[in-house]
PDB file of C-alpha atoms in Angstrom:
ATOM      1  CA  MET A   1      -0.204   0.217  -0.263  1.00  0.00           C
ATOM      2  CA  TRP A   2       1.651   3.195   1.228  1.00  0.00           C
ATOM      3  CA  GLY A   3       4.487   3.688   2.818  1.00  0.00           C
ATOM      4  CA  SER A   4      -4.080  15.446  28.750  1.00  0.00           C
ATOM      5  CA  ARG A   5      -6.873  16.708  28.713  1.00  0.00           C
ATOM      6  CA  TRP A   6      -9.312  18.155  26.862  1.00  0.00           C
ATOM      7  CA  ARG A   7     -11.619  21.387  27.268  1.00  0.00           C
ATOM      8  CA  ALA A   8     -14.815  21.085  25.384  1.00  0.00           C
ATOM      9  CA  PRO A   9     -16.285  25.045  25.078  1.00  0.00           C
ATOM     10  CA  SER A  10     -19.806  25.138  26.067  1.00  0.00           C
ATOM     11  CA  SER A  11     -21.221  26.303  23.146  1.00  0.00           C
ATOM     12  CA  CYS A  12     -19.291  23.621  20.312  1.00  0.00           C
ATOM     13  CA  CYS A  13     -16.649  21.238  21.313  1.00  0.00           C
ATOM     14  CA  CYS A  14     -14.479  21.913  17.697  1.00  0.00           C
ATOM     15  CA  PRO A  15     -14.326  22.467  14.328  1.00  0.00           C
ATOM     16  CA  LEU A  16     -14.727  18.914  12.994  1.00  0.00           C
ATOM     17  CA  THR A  17     -17.831  18.719  15.968  1.00  0.00           C
ATOM     18  CA  ARG A  18     -19.190  21.674  14.109  1.00  0.00           C
ATOM     19  CA  TYR A  19     -18.792  20.261  10.469  1.00  0.00           C
ATOM     20  CA  LEU A  20     -19.821  16.613  11.478  1.00  0.00           C
ATOM     21  CA  GLY A  21     -23.412  18.475  12.580  1.00  0.00           C
ATOM     22  CA  ARG A  22     -23.425  20.570   9.415  1.00  0.00           C
ATOM     23  CA  PHE A  23     -23.276  17.046   7.130  1.00  0.00           C
ATOM     24  CA  LEU A  24     -25.207  15.678   9.115  1.00  0.00           C
ATOM     25  CA  LYS A  25     -28.704  19.055   8.710  1.00  0.00           C
ATOM     26  CA  GLN A  26     -27.152  18.444   5.256  1.00  0.00           C
ATOM     27  CA  ARG A  27     -28.348  14.914   4.551  1.00  0.00           C
ATOM     28  CA  SER A  28     -31.114  12.928   5.427  1.00  0.00           C
ATOM     29  CA  HIS A  29     -32.023  12.358   8.717  1.00  0.00           C
ATOM     30  CA  ARG A  30     -31.118   8.721   8.930  1.00  0.00           C
ATOM     31  CA  ASN A  31     -28.848   8.269  11.698  1.00  0.00           C
ATOM     32  CA  ARG A  32     -24.886   8.549  10.626  1.00  0.00           C
ATOM     33  CA  SER A  33     -21.745   6.083  11.403  1.00  0.00           C
ATOM     34  CA  TYR A  34     -17.916   6.608  11.413  1.00  0.00           C
ATOM     35  CA  PHE A  35     -15.265   4.749  11.515  1.00  0.00           C
ATOM     36  CA  LEU A  36     -12.250   6.627  13.223  1.00  0.00           C
ATOM     37  CA  SER A  37      -8.974   5.557  12.035  1.00  0.00           C
ATOM     38  CA  TYR A  38      -5.563   6.742  13.721  1.00  0.00           C
ATOM     39  CA  LYS A  39      -2.229   5.821  13.787  1.00  0.00           C
ATOM     40  CA  GLN A  40      -1.770   4.335  17.860  1.00  0.00           C
ATOM     41  CA  ASP A  41       1.134   6.399  20.057  1.00  0.00           C
ATOM     42  CA  ASP A  42       1.240   8.790  17.475  1.00  0.00           C
ATOM     43  CA  LYS A  43       0.612  11.980  20.161  1.00  0.00           C
ATOM     44  CA  ASN A  44      -3.197  11.494  18.878  1.00  0.00           C
ATOM     45  CA  ASP A  45      -4.427   9.296  21.006  1.00  0.00           C
ATOM     46  CA  GLY A  46      -6.163  11.808  23.511  1.00  0.00           C
ATOM     47  CA  ALA A  47      -7.829  13.405  20.145  1.00  0.00           C
ATOM     48  CA  VAL A  48      -9.559  10.235  18.841  1.00  0.00           C
ATOM     49  CA  GLN A  49     -10.991  10.161  22.267  1.00  0.00           C
ATOM     50  CA  MET A  50     -12.059  13.407  22.599  1.00  0.00           C
ATOM     51  CA  LEU A  51     -13.539  12.514  18.830  1.00  0.00           C
ATOM     52  CA  TYR A  52     -15.202   9.351  19.660  1.00  0.00           C
ATOM     53  CA  ASN A  53     -16.918  11.401  23.028  1.00  0.00           C
ATOM     54  CA  GLU A  54     -18.044  14.497  20.818  1.00  0.00           C
ATOM     55  CA  LEU A  55     -20.034  11.864  18.433  1.00  0.00           C
ATOM     56  CA  PRO A  56     -23.624  10.210  18.704  1.00  0.00           C
ATOM     57  CA  LYS A  57     -23.170   7.348  21.495  1.00  0.00           C
ATOM     58  CA  GLY A  58     -23.294   4.280  19.686  1.00  0.00           C
ATOM     59  CA  SER A  59     -22.241   5.643  15.600  1.00  0.00           C
ATOM     60  CA  ALA A  60     -18.550   5.364  16.252  1.00  0.00           C
ATOM     61  CA  TRP A  61     -16.122   2.814  15.292  1.00  0.00           C
ATOM     62  CA  LEU A  62     -13.183   2.812  17.381  1.00  0.00           C
ATOM     63  CA  ASP A  63     -10.710   0.067  17.602  1.00  0.00           C
ATOM     64  CA  LYS A  64     -10.283   0.226  21.740  1.00  0.00           C
ATOM     65  CA  TYR A  65     -13.987   0.077  21.792  1.00  0.00           C
ATOM     66  CA  ALA A  66     -14.698  -2.710  18.987  1.00  0.00           C
ATOM     67  CA  ASP A  67     -15.751  -6.579  19.778  1.00  0.00           C
ATOM     68  CA  ASP A  68     -13.640  -7.761  16.743  1.00  0.00           C
ATOM     69  CA  ARG A  69      -9.497  -5.789  16.231  1.00  0.00           C
ATOM     70  CA  SER A  70      -8.834  -7.725  13.443  1.00  0.00           C
ATOM     71  CA  GLU A  71      -8.109  -6.852  10.153  1.00  0.00           C
ATOM     72  CA  LYS A  72     -11.321  -8.777   9.314  1.00  0.00           C
ATOM     73  CA  GLY A  73     -13.078  -6.845  11.986  1.00  0.00           C
ATOM     74  CA  MET A  74     -11.371  -3.422  10.843  1.00  0.00           C
ATOM     75  CA  VAL A  75     -12.369  -4.199   7.080  1.00  0.00           C
ATOM     76  CA  ALA A  76     -16.043  -4.872   8.666  1.00  0.00           C
ATOM     77  CA  GLY A  77     -16.488  -1.725  10.982  1.00  0.00           C
ATOM     78  CA  VAL A  78     -15.095   0.873   7.607  1.00  0.00           C
ATOM     79  CA  THR A  79     -17.131  -1.426   5.372  1.00  0.00           C
ATOM     80  CA  LYS A  80     -20.702  -0.766   7.589  1.00  0.00           C
ATOM     81  CA  SER A  81     -19.581   3.099   8.146  1.00  0.00           C
ATOM     82  CA  ASP A  82     -20.811   6.318   6.516  1.00  0.00           C
ATOM     83  CA  ILE A  83     -17.886   8.333   6.852  1.00  0.00           C
ATOM     84  CA  PHE A  84     -14.344   7.226   7.348  1.00  0.00           C
ATOM     85  CA  VAL A  85     -12.551   9.648   9.601  1.00  0.00           C
ATOM     86  CA  ALA A  86      -8.657   9.914   9.473  1.00  0.00           C
ATOM     87  CA  ILE A  87      -6.761  11.368  12.083  1.00  0.00           C
ATOM     88  CA  ILE A  88      -3.442  11.679  10.345  1.00  0.00           C
ATOM     89  CA  SER A  89      -0.060  12.294  12.512  1.00  0.00           C
ATOM     90  CA  PRO A  90       3.249  11.651  11.495  1.00  0.00           C
ATOM     91  CA  LYS A  91       3.306   8.179  11.606  1.00  0.00           C
ATOM     92  CA  TYR A  92      -0.196   7.608   9.971  1.00  0.00           C
ATOM     93  CA  PHE A  93       0.594   6.196   6.004  1.00  0.00           C
ATOM     94  CA  SER A  94       3.234   4.166   7.670  1.00  0.00           C
ATOM     95  CA  SER A  95       1.221   2.120   9.646  1.00  0.00           C
ATOM     96  CA  TYR A  96      -0.230  -1.213   7.523  1.00  0.00           C
ATOM     97  CA  PHE A  97      -3.701  -1.439   9.834  1.00  0.00           C
ATOM     98  CA  CYS A  98      -4.135   2.421   8.922  1.00  0.00           C
ATOM     99  CA  CYS A  99      -3.453   1.841   5.012  1.00  0.00           C
ATOM    100  CA  LEU A 100      -5.577  -0.933   4.999  1.00  0.00           C
ATOM    101  CA  GLU A 101      -8.363   0.845   6.483  1.00  0.00           C
ATOM    102  CA  MET A 102      -7.811   3.759   4.188  1.00  0.00           C
ATOM    103  CA  HIS A 103      -7.690   2.057   1.032  1.00  0.00           C
ATOM    104  CA  THR A 104     -10.860  -0.085   1.761  1.00  0.00           C
ATOM    105  CA  ALA A 105     -12.635   3.649   2.712  1.00  0.00           C
ATOM    106  CA  LEU A 106     -11.319   4.570  -0.689  1.00  0.00           C
ATOM    107  CA  SER A 107     -11.969   1.808  -2.426  1.00  0.00           C
ATOM    108  CA  GLN A 108     -15.894   1.027  -1.173  1.00  0.00           C
ATOM    109  CA  GLY A 109     -16.527   5.259  -1.912  1.00  0.00           C
ATOM    110  CA  LYS A 110     -16.638   6.272   1.760  1.00  0.00           C
ATOM    111  CA  ARG A 111     -16.411   9.906   2.502  1.00  0.00           C
ATOM    112  CA  VAL A 112     -13.353  10.464   3.551  1.00  0.00           C
ATOM    113  CA  LEU A 113     -12.957  13.287   6.200  1.00  0.00           C
ATOM    114  CA  VAL A 114      -9.285  14.070   7.283  1.00  0.00           C
ATOM    115  CA  VAL A 115      -8.264  15.579  10.211  1.00  0.00           C
ATOM    116  CA  TRP A 116      -4.972  16.324  12.392  1.00  0.00           C
ATOM    117  CA  ASN A 117      -4.240  18.022  15.643  1.00  0.00           C
ATOM    118  CA  GLN A 118      -3.645  21.833  15.139  1.00  0.00           C
ATOM    119  CA  SER A 119      -2.363  21.529  18.903  1.00  0.00           C
ATOM    120  CA  LYS A 120       0.543  19.922  18.156  1.00  0.00           C
ATOM    121  CA  PHE A 121       0.609  20.120  14.188  1.00  0.00           C
ATOM    122  CA  ALA A 122       0.563  23.151  11.913  1.00  0.00           C
ATOM    123  CA  VAL A 123      -1.272  22.155   8.926  1.00  0.00           C
ATOM    124  CA  GLN A 124       1.902  21.685   6.102  1.00  0.00           C
ATOM    125  CA  ASP A 125       2.890  19.419   8.489  1.00  0.00           C
ATOM    126  CA  ALA A 126      -0.391  17.184   7.945  1.00  0.00           C
ATOM    127  CA  LEU A 127      -0.128  17.986   4.667  1.00  0.00           C
ATOM    128  CA  GLY A 128       3.573  16.875   3.973  1.00  0.00           C
ATOM    129  CA  TRP A 129       2.477  13.343   5.756  1.00  0.00           C
ATOM    130  CA  ILE A 130      -0.014  12.653   3.067  1.00  0.00           C
ATOM    131  CA  PRO A 131       2.249  10.591   0.609  1.00  0.00           C
ATOM    132  CA  PRO A 132       1.917  11.604  -3.462  1.00  0.00           C
ATOM    133  CA  GLU A 133      -0.496   9.012  -4.577  1.00  0.00           C
ATOM    134  CA  LEU A 134      -2.823   9.881  -1.591  1.00  0.00           C
ATOM    135  CA  SER A 135      -2.508  13.843  -2.856  1.00  0.00           C
ATOM    136  CA  VAL A 136      -6.964  13.631  -3.784  1.00  0.00           C
ATOM    137  CA  LEU A 137      -7.675  13.381  -0.337  1.00  0.00           C
ATOM    138  CA  LYS A 138      -6.036  17.162   0.414  1.00  0.00           C
ATOM    139  CA  ASN A 139      -8.699  17.914  -2.105  1.00  0.00           C
ATOM    140  CA  ASN A 140     -11.136  18.818   0.872  1.00  0.00           C
ATOM    141  CA  GLU A 141     -10.119  21.004   3.925  1.00  0.00           C
ATOM    142  CA  LEU A 142      -8.418  19.087   6.070  1.00  0.00           C
ATOM    143  CA  LEU A 143      -9.844  19.544   9.747  1.00  0.00           C
ATOM    144  CA  PRO A 144      -8.424  20.580  12.708  1.00  0.00           C
ATOM    145  CA  ILE A 145      -8.817  19.311  15.688  1.00  0.00           C
ATOM    146  CA  GLN A 146      -7.358  21.153  19.269  1.00  0.00           C
ATOM    147  CA  GLU A 147      -6.031  19.981  22.562  1.00  0.00           C
ATOM    148  CA  ASP A 148      -5.951  22.335  25.398  1.00  0.00           C
TER     149      ASP A 148
END
């Protein structure tokens, strides 16, 4: 394939949550499901947990809460989800599992949202992590998550 603590503001939690809220309102009233893809131990575990907590209960697949954490379980999670959320980091695209998840989402035509931790990295860094063969991911705005 390819090579803390959080504080939620009282009005709305983060730009990604606002964006997802707008996305949900623009679509049918059907509940959406999300697959959260991230590289473990790459400075994003807190951001991923925050995002998971922000989404409607039971709407997100996250590895540490999944019944089946095998490759087959990951692929099934991507397949069943409506929206694939890639929380990218320096080692995201060098992870076999992250690339497997991304490849599955793209090959199935899933809506892909690319997110980065703005509190730890600049958008230029995040853009640089995306390999040339996946430059299509740069066609949409990268969405920031901010950590306290």
